[in-house]
PDB file of C-alpha atoms in Angstrom:
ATOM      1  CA  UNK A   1      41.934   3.769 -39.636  1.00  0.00           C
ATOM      2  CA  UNK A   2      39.176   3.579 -37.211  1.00  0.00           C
ATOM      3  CA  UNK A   3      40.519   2.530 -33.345  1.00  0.00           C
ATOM      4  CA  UNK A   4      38.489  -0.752 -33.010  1.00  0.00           C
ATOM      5  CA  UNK A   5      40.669  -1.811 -36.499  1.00  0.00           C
ATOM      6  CA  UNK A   6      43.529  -0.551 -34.627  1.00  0.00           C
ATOM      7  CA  UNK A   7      43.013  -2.444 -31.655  1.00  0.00           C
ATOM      8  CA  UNK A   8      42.667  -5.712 -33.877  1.00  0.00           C
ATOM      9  CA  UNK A   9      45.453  -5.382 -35.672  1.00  0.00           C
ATOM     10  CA  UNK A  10      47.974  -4.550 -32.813  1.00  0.00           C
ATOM     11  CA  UNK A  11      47.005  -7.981 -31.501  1.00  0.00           C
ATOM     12  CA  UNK A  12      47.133  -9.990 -34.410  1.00  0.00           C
ATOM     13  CA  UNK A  13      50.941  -8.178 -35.122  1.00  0.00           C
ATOM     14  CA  UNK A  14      51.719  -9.692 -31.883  1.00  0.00           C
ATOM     15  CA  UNK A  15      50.161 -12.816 -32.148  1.00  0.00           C
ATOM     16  CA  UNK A  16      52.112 -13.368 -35.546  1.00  0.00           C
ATOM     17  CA  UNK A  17      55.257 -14.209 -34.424  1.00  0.00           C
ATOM     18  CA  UNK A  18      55.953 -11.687 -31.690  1.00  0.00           C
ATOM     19  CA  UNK A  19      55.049  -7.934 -33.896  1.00  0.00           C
ATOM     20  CA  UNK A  20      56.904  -8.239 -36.612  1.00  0.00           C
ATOM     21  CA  UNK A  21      56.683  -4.177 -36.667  1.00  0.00           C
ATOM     22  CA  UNK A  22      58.310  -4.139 -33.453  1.00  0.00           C
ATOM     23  CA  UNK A  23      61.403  -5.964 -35.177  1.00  0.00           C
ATOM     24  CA  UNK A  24      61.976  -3.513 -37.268  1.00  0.00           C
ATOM     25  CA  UNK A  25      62.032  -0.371 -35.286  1.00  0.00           C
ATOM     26  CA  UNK A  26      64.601  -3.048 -32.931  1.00  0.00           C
ATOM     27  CA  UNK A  27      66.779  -2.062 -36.312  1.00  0.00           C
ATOM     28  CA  UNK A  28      66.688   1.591 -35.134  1.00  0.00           C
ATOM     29  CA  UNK A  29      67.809   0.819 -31.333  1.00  0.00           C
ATOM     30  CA  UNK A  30      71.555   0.657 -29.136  1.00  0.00           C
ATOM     31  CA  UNK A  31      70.616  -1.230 -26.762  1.00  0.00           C
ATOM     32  CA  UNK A  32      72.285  -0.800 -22.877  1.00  0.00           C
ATOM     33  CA  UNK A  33      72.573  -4.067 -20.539  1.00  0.00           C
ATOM     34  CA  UNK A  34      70.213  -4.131 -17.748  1.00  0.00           C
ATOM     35  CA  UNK A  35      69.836  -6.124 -14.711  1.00  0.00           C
ATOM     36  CA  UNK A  36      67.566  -9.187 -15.232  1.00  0.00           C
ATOM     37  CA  UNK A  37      65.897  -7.999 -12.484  1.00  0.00           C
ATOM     38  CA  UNK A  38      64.399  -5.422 -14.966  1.00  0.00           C
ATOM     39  CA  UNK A  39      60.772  -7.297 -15.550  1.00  0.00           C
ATOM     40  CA  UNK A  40      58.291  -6.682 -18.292  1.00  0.00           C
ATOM     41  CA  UNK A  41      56.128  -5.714 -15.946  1.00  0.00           C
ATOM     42  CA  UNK A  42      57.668  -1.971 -14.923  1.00  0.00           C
ATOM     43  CA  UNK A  43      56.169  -0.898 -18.693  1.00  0.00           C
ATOM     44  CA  UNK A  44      52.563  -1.893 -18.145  1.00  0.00           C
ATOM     45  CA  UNK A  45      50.505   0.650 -16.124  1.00  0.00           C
ATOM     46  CA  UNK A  46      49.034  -0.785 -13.068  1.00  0.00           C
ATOM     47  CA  UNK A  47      45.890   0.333 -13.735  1.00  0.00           C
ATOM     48  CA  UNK A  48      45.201  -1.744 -17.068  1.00  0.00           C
ATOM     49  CA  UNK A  49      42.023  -3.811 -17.554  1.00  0.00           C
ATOM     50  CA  UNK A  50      43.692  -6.519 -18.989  1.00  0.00           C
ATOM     51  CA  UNK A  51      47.382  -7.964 -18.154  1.00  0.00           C
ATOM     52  CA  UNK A  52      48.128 -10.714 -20.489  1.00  0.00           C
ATOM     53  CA  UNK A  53      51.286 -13.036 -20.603  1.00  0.00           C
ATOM     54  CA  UNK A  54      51.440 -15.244 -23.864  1.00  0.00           C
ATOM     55  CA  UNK A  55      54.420 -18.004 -24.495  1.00  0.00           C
ATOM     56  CA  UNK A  56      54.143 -19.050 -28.519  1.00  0.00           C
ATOM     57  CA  UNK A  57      56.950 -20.533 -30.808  1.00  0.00           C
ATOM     58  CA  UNK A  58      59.610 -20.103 -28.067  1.00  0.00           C
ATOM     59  CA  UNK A  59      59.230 -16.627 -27.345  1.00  0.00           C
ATOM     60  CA  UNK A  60      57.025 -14.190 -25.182  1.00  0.00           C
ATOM     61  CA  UNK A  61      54.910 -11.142 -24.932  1.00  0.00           C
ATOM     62  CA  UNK A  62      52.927  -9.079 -22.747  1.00  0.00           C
ATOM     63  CA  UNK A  63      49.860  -7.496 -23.679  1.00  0.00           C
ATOM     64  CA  UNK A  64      47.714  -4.857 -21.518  1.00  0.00           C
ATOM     65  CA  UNK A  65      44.523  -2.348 -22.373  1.00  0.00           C
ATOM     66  CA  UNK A  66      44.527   0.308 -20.427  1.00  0.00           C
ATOM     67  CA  UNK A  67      41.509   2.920 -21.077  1.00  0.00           C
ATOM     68  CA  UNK A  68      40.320   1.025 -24.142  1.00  0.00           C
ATOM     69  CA  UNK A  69      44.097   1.524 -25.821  1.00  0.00           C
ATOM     70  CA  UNK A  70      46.119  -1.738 -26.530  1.00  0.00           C
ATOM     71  CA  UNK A  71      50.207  -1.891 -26.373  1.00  0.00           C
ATOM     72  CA  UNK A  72      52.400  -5.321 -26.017  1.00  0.00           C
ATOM     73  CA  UNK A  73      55.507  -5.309 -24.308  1.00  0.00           C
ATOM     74  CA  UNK A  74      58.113  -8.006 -26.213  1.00  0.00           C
ATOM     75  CA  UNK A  75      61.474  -9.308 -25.558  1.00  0.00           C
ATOM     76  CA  UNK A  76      63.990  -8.080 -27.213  1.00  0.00           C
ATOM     77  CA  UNK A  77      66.585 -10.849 -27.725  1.00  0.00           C
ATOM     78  CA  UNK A  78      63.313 -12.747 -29.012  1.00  0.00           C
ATOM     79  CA  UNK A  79      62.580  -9.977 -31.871  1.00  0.00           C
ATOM     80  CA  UNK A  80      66.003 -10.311 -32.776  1.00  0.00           C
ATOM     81  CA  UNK A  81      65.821 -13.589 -32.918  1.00  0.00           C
ATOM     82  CA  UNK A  82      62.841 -13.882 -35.150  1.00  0.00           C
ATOM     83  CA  UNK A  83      63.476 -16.045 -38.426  1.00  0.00           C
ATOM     84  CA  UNK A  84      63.327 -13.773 -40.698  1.00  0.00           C
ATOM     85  CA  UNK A  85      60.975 -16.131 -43.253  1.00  0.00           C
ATOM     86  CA  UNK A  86      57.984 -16.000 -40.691  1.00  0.00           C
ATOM     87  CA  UNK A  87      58.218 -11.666 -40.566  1.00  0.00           C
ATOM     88  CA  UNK A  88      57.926  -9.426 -44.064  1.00  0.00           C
ATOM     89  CA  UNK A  89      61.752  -8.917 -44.122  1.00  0.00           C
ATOM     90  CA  UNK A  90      64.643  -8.646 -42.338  1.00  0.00           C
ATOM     91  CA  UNK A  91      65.366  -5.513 -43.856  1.00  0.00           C
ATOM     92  CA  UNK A  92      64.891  -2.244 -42.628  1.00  0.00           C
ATOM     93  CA  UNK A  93      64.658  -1.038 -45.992  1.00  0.00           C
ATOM     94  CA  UNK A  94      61.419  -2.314 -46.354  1.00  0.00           C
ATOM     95  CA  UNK A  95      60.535   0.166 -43.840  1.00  0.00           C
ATOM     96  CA  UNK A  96      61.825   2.961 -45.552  1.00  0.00           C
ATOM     97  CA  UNK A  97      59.577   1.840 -48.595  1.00  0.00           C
ATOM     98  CA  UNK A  98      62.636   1.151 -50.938  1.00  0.00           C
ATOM     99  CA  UNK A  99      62.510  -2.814 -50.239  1.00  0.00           C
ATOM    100  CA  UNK A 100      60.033  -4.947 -51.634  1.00  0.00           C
ATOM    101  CA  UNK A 101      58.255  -7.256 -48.740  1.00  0.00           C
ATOM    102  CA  UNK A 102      54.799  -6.313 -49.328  1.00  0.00           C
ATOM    103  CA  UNK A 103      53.528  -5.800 -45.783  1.00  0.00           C
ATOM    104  CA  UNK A 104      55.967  -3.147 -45.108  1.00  0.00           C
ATOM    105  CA  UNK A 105      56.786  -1.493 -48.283  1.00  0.00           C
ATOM    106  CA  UNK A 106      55.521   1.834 -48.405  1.00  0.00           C
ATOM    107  CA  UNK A 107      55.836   1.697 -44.520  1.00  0.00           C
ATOM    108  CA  UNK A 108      58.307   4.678 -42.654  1.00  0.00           C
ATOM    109  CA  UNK A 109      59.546   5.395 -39.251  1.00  0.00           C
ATOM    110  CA  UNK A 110      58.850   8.706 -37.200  1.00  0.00           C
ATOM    111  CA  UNK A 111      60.720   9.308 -34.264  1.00  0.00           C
ATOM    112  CA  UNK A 112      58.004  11.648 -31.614  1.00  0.00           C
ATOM    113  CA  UNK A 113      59.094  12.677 -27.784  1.00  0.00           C
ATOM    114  CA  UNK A 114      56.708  11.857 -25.327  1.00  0.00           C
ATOM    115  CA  UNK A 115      57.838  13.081 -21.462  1.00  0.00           C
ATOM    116  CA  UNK A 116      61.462  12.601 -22.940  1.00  0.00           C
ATOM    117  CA  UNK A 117      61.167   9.600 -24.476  1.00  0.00           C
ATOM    118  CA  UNK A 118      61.937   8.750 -27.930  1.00  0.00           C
ATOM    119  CA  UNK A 119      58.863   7.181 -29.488  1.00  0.00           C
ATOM    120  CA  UNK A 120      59.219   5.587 -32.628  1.00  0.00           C
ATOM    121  CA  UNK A 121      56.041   5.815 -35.111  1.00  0.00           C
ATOM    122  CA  UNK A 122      55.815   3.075 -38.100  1.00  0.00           C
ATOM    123  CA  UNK A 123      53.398   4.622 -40.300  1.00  0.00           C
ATOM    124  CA  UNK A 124      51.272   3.312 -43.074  1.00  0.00           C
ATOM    125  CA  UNK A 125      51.780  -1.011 -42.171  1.00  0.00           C
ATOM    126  CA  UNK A 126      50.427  -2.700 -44.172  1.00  0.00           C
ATOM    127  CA  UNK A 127      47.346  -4.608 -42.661  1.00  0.00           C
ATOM    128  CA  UNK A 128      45.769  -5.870 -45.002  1.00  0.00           C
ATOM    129  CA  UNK A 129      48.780  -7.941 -45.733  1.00  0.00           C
ATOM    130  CA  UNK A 130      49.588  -8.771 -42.732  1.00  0.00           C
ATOM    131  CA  UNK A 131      46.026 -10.823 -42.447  1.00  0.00           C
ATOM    132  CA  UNK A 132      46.586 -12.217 -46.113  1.00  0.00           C
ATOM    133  CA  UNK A 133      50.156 -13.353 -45.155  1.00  0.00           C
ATOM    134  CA  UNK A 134      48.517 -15.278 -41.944  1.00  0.00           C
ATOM    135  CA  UNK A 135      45.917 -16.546 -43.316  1.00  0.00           C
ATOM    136  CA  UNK A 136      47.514 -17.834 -46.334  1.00  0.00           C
ATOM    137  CA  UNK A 137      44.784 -16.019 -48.383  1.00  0.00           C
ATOM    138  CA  UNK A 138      44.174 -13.241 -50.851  1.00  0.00           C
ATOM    139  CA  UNK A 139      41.739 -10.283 -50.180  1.00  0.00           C
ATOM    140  CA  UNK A 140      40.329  -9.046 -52.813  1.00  0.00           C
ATOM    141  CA  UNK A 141      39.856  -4.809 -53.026  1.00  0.00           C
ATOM    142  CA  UNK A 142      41.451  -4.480 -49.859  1.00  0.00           C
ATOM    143  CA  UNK A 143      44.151  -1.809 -48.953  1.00  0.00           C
ATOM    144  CA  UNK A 144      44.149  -0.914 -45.042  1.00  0.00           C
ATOM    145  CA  UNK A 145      46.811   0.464 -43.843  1.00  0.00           C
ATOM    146  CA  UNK A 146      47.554   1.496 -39.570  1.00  0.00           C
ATOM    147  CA  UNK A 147      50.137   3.620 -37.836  1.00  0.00           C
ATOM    148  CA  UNK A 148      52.074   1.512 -34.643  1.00  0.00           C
ATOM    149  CA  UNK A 149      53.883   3.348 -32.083  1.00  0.00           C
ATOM    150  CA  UNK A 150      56.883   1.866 -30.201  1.00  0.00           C
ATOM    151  CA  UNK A 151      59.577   2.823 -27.742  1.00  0.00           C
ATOM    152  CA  UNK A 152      62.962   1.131 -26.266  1.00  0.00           C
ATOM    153  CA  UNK A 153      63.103   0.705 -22.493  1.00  0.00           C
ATOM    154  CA  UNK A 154      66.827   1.156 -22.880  1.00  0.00           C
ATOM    155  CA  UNK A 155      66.932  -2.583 -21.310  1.00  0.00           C
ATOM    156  CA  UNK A 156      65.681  -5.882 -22.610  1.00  0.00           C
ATOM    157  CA  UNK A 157      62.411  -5.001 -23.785  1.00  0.00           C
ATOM    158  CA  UNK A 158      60.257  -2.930 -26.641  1.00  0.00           C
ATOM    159  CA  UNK A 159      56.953  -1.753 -26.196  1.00  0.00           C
ATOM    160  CA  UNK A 160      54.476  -1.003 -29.348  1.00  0.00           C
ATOM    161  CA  UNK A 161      51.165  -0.426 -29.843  1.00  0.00           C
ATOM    162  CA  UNK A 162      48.221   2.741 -29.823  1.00  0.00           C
ATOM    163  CA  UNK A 163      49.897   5.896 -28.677  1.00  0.00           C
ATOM    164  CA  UNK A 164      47.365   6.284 -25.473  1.00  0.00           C
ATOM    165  CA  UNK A 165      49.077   2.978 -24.345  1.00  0.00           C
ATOM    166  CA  UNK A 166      52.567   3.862 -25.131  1.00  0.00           C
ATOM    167  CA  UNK A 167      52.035   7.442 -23.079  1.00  0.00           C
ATOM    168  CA  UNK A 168      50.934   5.451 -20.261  1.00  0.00           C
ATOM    169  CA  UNK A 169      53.255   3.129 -20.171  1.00  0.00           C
ATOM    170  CA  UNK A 170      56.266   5.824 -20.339  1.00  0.00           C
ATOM    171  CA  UNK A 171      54.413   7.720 -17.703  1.00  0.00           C
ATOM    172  CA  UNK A 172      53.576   4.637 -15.723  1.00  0.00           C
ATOM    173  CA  UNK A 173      57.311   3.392 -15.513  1.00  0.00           C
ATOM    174  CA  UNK A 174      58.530   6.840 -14.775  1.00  0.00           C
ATOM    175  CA  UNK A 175      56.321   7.051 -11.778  1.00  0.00           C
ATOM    176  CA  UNK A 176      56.466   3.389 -10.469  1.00  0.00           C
ATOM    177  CA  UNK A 177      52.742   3.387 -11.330  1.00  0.00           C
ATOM    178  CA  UNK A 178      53.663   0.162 -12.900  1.00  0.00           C
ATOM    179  CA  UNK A 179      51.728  -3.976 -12.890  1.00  0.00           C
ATOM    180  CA  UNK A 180      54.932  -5.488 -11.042  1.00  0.00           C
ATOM    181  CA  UNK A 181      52.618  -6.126  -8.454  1.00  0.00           C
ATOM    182  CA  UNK A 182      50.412  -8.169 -11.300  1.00  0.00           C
ATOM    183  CA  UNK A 183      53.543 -11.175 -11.433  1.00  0.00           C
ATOM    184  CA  UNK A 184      52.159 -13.815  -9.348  1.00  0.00           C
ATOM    185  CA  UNK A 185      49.072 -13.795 -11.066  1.00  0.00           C
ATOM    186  CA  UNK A 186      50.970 -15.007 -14.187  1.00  0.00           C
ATOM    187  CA  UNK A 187      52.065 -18.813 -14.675  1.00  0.00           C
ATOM    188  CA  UNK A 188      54.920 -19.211 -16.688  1.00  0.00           C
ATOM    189  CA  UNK A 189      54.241 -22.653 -17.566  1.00  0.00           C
ATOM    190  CA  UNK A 190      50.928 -21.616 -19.589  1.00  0.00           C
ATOM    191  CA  UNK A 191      50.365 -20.828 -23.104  1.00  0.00           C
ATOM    192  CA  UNK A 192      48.697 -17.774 -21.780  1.00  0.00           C
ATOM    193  CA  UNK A 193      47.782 -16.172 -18.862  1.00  0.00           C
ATOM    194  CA  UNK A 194      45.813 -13.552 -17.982  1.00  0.00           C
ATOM    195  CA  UNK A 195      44.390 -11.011 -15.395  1.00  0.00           C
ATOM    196  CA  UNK A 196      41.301  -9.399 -16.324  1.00  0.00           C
ATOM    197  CA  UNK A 197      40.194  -6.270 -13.714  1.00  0.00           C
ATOM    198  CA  UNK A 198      36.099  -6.850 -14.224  1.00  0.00           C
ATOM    199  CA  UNK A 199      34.916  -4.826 -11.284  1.00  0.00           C
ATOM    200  CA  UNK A 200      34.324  -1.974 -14.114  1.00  0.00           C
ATOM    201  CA  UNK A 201      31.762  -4.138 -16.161  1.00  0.00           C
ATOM    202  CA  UNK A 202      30.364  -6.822 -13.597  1.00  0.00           C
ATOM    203  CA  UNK A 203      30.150  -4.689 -10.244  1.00  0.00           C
ATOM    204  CA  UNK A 204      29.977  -8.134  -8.243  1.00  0.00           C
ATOM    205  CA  UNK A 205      32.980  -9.434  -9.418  1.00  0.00           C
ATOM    206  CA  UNK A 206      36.509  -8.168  -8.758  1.00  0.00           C
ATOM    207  CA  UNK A 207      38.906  -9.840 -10.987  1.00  0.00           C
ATOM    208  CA  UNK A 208      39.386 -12.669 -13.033  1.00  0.00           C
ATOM    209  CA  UNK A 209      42.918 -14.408 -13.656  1.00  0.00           C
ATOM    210  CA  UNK A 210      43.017 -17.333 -16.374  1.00  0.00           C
ATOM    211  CA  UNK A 211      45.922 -19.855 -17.202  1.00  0.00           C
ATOM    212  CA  UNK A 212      45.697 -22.246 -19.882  1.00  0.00           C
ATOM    213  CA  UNK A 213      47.726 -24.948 -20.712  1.00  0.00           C
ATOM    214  CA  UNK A 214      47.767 -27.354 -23.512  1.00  0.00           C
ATOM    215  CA  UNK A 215      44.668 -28.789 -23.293  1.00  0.00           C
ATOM    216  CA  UNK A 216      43.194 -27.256 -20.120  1.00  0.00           C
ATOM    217  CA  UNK A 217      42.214 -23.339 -18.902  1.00  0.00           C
ATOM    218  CA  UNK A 218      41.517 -22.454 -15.611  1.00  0.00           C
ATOM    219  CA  UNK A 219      39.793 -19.402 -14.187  1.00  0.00           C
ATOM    220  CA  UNK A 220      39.957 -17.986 -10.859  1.00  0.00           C
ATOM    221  CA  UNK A 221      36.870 -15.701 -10.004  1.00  0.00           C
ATOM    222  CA  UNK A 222      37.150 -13.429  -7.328  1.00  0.00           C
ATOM    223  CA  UNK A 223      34.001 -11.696  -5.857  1.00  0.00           C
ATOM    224  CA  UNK A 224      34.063  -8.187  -4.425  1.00  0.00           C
ATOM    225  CA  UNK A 225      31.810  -9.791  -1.942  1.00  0.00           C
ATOM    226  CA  UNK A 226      32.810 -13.140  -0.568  1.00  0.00           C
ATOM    227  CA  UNK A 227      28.674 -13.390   0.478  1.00  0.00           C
ATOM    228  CA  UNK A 228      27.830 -13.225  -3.374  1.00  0.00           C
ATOM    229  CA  UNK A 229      29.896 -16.297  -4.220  1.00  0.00           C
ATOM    230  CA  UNK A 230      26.565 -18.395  -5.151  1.00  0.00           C
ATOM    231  CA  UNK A 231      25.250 -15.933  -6.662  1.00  0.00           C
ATOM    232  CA  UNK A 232      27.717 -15.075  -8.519  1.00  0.00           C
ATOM    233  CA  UNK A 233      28.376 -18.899  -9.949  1.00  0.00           C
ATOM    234  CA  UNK A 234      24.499 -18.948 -11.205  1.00  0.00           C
ATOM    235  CA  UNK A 235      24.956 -15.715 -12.731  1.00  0.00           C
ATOM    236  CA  UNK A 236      28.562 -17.011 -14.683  1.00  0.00           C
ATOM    237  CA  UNK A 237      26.930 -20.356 -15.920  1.00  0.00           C
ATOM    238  CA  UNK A 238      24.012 -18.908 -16.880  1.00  0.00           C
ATOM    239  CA  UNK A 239      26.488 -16.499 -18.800  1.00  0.00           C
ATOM    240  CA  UNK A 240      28.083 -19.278 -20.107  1.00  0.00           C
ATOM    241  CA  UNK A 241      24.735 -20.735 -21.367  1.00  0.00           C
ATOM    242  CA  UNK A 242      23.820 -17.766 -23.524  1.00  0.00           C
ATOM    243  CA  UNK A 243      27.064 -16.369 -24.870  1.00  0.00           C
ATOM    244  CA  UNK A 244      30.193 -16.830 -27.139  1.00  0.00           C
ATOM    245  CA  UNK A 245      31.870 -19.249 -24.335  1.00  0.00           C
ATOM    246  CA  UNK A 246      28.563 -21.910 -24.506  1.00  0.00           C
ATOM    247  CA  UNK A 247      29.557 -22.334 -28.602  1.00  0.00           C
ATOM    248  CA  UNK A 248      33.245 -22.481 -28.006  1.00  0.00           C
ATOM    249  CA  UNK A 249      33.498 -25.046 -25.116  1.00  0.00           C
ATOM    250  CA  UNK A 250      30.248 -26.722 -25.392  1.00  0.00           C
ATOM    251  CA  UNK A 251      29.465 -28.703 -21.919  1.00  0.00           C
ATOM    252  CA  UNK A 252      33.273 -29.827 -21.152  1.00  0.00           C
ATOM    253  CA  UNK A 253      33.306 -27.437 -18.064  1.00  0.00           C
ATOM    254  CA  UNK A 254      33.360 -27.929 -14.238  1.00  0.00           C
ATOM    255  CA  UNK A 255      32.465 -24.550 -11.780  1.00  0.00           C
ATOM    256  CA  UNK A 256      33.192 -25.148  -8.285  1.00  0.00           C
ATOM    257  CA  UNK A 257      33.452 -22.491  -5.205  1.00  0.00           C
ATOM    258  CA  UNK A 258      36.562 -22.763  -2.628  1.00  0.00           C
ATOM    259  CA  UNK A 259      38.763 -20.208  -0.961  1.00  0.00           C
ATOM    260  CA  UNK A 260      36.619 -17.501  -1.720  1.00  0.00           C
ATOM    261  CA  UNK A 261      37.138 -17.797  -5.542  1.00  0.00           C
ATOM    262  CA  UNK A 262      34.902 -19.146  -8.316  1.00  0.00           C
ATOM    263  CA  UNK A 263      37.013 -21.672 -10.301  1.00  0.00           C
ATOM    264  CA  UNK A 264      35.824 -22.468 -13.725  1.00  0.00           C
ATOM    265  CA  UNK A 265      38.258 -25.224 -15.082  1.00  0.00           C
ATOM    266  CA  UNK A 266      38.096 -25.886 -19.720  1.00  0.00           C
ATOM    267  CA  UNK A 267      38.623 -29.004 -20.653  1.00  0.00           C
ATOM    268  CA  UNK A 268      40.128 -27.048 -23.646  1.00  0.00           C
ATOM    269  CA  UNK A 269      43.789 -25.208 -23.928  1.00  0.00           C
ATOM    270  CA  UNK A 270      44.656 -22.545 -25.971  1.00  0.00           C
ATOM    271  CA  UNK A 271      47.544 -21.121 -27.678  1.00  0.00           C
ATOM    272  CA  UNK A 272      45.802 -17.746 -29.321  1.00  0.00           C
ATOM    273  CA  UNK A 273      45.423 -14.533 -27.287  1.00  0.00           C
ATOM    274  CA  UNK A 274      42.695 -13.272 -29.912  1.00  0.00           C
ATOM    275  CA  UNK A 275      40.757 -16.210 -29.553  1.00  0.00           C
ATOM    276  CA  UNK A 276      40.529 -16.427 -26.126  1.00  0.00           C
ATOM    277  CA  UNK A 277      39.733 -12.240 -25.842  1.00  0.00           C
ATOM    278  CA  UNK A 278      37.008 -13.142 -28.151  1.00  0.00           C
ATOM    279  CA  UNK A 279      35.552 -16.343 -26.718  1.00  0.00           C
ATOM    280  CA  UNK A 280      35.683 -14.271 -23.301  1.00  0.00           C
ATOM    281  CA  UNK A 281      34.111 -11.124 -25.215  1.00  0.00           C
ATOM    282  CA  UNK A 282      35.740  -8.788 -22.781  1.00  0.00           C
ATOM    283  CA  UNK A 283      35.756  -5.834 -24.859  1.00  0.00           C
ATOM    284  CA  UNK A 284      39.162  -5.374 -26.170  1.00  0.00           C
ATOM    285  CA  UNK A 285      38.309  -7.149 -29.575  1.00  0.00           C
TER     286      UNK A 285
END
């Protein structure tokens, strides 16, 4: 399967009910207890482009890209909490290939060792019907099929996704290399938030953080430069003018400059990481 199909499909497993893949390699795990001091945040390398928080349907996940590979750190309890009528089965059977839910039958499990780490590989999912089975339709000649990788923290949290992003992660959390650091720019109360390192693609601009709500997003701009501020806002709304982000949100926008930050507020909330990585067109999708 090519990587940018790889990519795709790693988000939408998350963004259908928190990776159903990851629930069942959870099947294959003894879990220890850990101190909830243990965050989400000690798996994600510190040196991702994108740090992504998402709350949806009661439950959370955390999604990074780091080097162009995508992996999603999920709560345990909330994978094993999943109804099992929104993932392909509760069955780990299905895995196998013996059971019949169609998005993971003719799937298996691989277990791999990466810097002594058990890394689980699901093989052969299903993608194709994992899009059919979200968007209630039927594809016709279709038959794609992708390899997720995935790995137990030993505490209260799974991480899946491409196999560059598990490696770093397992090497990131081994040498404290991790995002901990990233926490305060996340808002709990928001549908999603998200910290978005752009100094690599816009050399003026330093970071980005977003949180959006309901029915509004907020952006926080930060300049490397504090003397490029105007600049910089004539440069972002005349972005906004001739990109994805004019169709999507139209004129209902207000850009204003304090505290050294750009803030670009939406008059516009969302609930769907892939949308808002592809209204942003960021690169990851």
């Amino acid at each position: 399967m090519k990587p940018m199909a790889t990519k795709i499909v790693v988000i939408i497993i998350a963004a259908a009910i928190v990776a159903p893949a990851a629930y069942f390699a959870y099947e294959y795990y003894s879990k220890s207890n850990v101190p909830s001091s243990i965050q989400p945040f000690q798996y994600i390398p510190g040196n991702s482009t994108v740090i992504s928080t998402v709350h949806t349907n009661g439950t959370e996940y955390y999604l990074y890209m780091d080097g162009g590979s995508i992996g999603i750190v999920a709560n345990i309890s909330a994978i094993s909490q999943v109804d099992p009528n929104l993932t392909a089965s509760n069955s780990p059977a299905a895995v196998s290939g013996s059971g019949t839910a169609g998005l993971f039958s003719g799937s298996n499990v691989k277990t791999i060792t990466y810097d002594h780490v058990t890394v689980y590989e699901i093989q052969n999912i299903n993608v194709s019907g994992i899009l059919q089975n979200m968007l209630n339709v039927s594809l016709k000649n279709t038959n794609t099929t992708a390899n997720i990788f995935a790995y137990d923290t030993s505490g209260n949290f799974i991480v899946i996704g491409e196999q560059k992003a598990i490696n770093e992660s397992i090497s990131a959390h081994l040498s404290s290399r991790d995002a901990v650091s990233f926490k305060g720019y996340m808002n709990d109360s928001s549908n999603i938030s998200l910290y978005y390192r752009a100094n690599n693609t816009i050399p003026t601009i330093s970071y980005i953080t977003m949180n959006s709500t309901s029915n509004k997003t907020y952006f926080n701009i930060s300049p490397v430069n504090s003397n490029d501020l105007q600049v910089d806002k004539f440069l972002i709304q005349t972005a906004i003018s001739n990109s994805n982000v004019s169709r999507e949100i139209g004129n209902n926008y207000t850009i204003t400059i304090s505290n050294s930050q750009i803030h670009l507020n939406i008059d516009k909330g969302y609930t769907s990481l892939p949308a808002v990585l592809k209204t942003l067109n960021i690169g990851v999708i």
